[in-house]
mmCIF file of C-alpha atoms in Angstrom:
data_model
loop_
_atom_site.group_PDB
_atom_site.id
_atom_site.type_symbol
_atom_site.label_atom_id
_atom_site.label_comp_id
_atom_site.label_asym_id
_atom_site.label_seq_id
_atom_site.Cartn_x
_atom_site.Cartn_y
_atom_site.Cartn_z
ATOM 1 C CA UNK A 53 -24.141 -17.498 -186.607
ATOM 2 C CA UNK A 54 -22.752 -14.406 -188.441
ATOM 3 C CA UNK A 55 -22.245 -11.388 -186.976
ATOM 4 C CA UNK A 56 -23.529 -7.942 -188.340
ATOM 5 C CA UNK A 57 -20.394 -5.795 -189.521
ATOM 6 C CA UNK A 58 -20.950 -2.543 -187.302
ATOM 7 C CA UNK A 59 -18.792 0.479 -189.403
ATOM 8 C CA UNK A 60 -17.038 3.330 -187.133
ATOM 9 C CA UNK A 61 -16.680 5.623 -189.490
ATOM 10 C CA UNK A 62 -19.128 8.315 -190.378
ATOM 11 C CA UNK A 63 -21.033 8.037 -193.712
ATOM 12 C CA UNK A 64 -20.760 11.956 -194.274
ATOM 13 C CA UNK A 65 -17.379 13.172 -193.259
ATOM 14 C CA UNK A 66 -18.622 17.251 -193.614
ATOM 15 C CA UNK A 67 -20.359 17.036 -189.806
ATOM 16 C CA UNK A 68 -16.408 15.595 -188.262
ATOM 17 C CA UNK A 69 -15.237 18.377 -186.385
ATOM 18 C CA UNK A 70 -11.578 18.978 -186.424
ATOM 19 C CA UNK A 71 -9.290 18.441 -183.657
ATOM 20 C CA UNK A 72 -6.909 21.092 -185.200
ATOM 21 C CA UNK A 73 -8.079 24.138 -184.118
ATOM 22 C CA UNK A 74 -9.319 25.621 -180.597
ATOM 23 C CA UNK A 75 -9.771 28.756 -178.466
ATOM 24 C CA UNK A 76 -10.123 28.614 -175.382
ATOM 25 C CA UNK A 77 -11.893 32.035 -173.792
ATOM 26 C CA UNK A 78 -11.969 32.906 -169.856
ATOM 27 C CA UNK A 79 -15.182 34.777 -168.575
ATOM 28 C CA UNK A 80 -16.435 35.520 -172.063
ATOM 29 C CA UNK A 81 -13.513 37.386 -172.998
ATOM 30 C CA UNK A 82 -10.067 36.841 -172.935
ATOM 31 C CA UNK A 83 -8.320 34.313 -174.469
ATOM 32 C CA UNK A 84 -5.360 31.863 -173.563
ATOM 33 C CA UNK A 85 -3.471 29.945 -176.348
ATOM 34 C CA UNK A 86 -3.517 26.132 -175.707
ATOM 35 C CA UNK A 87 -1.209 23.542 -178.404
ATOM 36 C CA UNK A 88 -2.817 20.721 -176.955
ATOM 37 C CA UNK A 89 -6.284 19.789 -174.893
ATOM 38 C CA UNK A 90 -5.836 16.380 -174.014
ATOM 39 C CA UNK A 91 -9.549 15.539 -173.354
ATOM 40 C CA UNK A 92 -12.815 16.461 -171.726
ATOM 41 C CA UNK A 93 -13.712 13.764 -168.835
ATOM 42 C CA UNK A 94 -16.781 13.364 -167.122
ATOM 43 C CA UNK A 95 -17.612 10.297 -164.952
ATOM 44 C CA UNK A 96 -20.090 9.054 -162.762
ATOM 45 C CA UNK A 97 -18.854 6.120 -160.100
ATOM 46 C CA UNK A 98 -21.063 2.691 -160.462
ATOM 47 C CA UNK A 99 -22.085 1.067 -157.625
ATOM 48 C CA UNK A 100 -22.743 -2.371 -157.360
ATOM 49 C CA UNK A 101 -26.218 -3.433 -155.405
ATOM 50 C CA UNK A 102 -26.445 -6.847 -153.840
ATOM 51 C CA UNK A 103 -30.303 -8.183 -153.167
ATOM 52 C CA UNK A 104 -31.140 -11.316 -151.552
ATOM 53 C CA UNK A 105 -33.856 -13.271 -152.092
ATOM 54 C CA UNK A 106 -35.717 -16.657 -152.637
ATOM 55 C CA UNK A 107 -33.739 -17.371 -155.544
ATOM 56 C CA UNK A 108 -30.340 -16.157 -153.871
ATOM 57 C CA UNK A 109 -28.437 -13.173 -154.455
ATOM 58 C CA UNK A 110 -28.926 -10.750 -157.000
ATOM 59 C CA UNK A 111 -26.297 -7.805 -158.410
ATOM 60 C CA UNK A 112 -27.250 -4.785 -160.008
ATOM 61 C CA UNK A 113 -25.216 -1.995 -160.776
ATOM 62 C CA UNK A 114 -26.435 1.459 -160.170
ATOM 63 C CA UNK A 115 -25.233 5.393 -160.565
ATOM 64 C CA UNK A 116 -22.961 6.246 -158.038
ATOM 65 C CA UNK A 117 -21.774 9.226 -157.152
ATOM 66 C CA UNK A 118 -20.133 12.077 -159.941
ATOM 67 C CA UNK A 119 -17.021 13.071 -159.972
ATOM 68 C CA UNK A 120 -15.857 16.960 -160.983
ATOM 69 C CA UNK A 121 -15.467 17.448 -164.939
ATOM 70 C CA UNK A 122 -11.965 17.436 -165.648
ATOM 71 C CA UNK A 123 -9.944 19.576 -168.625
ATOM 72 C CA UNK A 124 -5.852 18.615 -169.265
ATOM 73 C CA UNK A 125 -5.084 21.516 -171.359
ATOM 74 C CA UNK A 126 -0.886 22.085 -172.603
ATOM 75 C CA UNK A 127 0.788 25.356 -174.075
ATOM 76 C CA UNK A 128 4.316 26.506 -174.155
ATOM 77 C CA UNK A 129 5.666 28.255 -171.471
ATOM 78 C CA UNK A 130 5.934 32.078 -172.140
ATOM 79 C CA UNK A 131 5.666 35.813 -170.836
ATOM 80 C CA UNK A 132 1.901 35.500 -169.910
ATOM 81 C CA UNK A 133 1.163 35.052 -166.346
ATOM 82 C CA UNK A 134 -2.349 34.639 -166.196
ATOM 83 C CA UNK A 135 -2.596 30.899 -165.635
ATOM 84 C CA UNK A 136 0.084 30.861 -163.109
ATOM 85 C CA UNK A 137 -1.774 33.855 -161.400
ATOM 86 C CA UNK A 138 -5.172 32.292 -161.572
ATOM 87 C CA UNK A 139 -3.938 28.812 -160.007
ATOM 88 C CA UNK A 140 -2.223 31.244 -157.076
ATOM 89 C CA UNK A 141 -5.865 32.638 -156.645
ATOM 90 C CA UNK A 142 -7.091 29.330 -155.798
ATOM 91 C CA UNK A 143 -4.361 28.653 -153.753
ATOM 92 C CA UNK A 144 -4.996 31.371 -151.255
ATOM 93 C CA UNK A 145 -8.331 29.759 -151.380
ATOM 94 C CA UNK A 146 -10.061 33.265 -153.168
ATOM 95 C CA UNK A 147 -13.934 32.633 -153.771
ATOM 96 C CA UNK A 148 -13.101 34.681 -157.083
ATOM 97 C CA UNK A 149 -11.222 31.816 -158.671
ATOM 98 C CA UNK A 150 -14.188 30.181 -160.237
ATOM 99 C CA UNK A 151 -14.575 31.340 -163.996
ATOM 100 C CA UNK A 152 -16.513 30.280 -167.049
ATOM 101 C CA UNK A 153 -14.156 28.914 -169.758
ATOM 102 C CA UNK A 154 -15.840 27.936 -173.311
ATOM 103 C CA UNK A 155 -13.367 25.536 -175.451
ATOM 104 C CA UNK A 156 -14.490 26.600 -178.309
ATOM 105 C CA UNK A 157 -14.048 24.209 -181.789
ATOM 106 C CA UNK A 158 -13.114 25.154 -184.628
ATOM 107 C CA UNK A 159 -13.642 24.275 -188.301
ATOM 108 C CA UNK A 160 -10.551 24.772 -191.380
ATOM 109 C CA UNK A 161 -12.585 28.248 -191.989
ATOM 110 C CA UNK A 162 -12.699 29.230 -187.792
ATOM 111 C CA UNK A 163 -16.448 29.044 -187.622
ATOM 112 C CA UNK A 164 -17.293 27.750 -184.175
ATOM 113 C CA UNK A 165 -18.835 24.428 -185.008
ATOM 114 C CA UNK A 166 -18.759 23.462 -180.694
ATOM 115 C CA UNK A 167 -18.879 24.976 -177.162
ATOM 116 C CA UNK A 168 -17.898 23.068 -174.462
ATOM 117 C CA UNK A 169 -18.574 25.879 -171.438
ATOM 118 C CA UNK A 170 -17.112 25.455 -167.846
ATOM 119 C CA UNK A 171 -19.242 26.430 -165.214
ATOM 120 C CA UNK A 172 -17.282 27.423 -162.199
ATOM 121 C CA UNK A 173 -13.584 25.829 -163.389
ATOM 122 C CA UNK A 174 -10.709 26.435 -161.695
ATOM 123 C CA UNK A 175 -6.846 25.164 -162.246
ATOM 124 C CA UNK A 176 -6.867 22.225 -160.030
ATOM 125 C CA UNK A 177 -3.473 21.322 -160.991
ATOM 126 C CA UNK A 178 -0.432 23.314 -163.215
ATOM 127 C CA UNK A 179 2.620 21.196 -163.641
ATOM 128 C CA UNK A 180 5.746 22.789 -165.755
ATOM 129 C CA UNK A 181 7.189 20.410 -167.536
ATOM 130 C CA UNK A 182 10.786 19.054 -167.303
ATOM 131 C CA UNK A 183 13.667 21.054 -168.054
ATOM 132 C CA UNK A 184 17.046 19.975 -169.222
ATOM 133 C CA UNK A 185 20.465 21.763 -169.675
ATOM 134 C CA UNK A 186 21.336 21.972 -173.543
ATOM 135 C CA UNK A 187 18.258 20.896 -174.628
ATOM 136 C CA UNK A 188 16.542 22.685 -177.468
ATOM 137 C CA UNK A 189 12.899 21.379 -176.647
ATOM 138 C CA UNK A 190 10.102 24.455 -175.215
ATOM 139 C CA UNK A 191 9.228 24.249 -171.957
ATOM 140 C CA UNK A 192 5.487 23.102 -171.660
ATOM 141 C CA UNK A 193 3.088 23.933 -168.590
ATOM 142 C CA UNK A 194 -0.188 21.481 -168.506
ATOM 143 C CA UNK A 195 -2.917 22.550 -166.519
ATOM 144 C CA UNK A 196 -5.859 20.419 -165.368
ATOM 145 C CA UNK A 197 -9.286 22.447 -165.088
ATOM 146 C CA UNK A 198 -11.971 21.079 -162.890
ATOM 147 C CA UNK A 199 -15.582 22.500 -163.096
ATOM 148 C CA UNK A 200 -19.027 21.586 -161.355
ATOM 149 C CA UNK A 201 -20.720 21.315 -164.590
ATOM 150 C CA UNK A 202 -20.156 21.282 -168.869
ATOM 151 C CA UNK A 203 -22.494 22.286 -171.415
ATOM 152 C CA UNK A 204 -22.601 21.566 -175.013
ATOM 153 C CA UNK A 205 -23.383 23.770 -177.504
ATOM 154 C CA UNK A 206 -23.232 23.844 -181.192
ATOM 155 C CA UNK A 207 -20.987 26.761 -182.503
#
């Protein structure tokens, strides 16, 4: 028996959206250069459900429970503060920490071809990367965002 041949790729390259440039805006305003996002993840747990019966047992696997939306975003370590400043708000446990973030995607001409908005996201996690004497490399601070939900929109 011979298998259909299933193609990847996209028959009209024009709708690809670029992975080259991004902006990432805070509470509908200001803006915090990112070189890298390393991916949007959103999961929901399975759960397995065992059934007996006449016939024995039977498995089924169902929805389980979600797990927060995660962001890994990277950028160079500089003079700005704010994401240190807004993980320290969440530290000291501040209500106020929660903020909409939109990554927004760009295309080669920076129209907004994608949204991806953050409802209530917060800095779950900001790690500064390794540092080493005579090196020559920047130093590079990731930050992981969690939010309760993300929305898609196009442009």
């Amino acid at each position: 028996m011979t298998m259909p041949r299933v193609s990847m790729a996209s028959s009209n390259t024009s709708t690809l959206v670029s992975a080259a440039r991004f902006v990432v805006q805070f509470d509908g305003g200001s803006e915090i250069t990112f070189s890298e996002m390393s991916g949007i993840t959103s999961e929901v747990e399975v759960t397995e459900y065992l059934a007996s019966g006449k016939v024995g047992v039977s498995m089924s696997k169902q929805f389980g429970k979600t797990k927060p939306a995660t962001v890994v975003l990277k950028r160079g370590v500089d003079q700005d503060y704010a994401l240190w400043t807004w993980h320290q708000e969440v530290l000291a446990g501040q209500s106020t920490a929660r903020r909409t973030c939109s990554l927004i995607l760009l295309d080669m001409a920076n129209v907004p071809k994608q949204t991806y908005q953050l409802l209530n996201a917060w800095p779950s996690k900001l790690e500064i990367g390794g540092l080493k004497a005579g090196g020559s490399e920047a130093v590079i601070a990731t930050v992981t965002l969690t939010c309760e939900q993300i929305d898609l929109t196009k442009g």
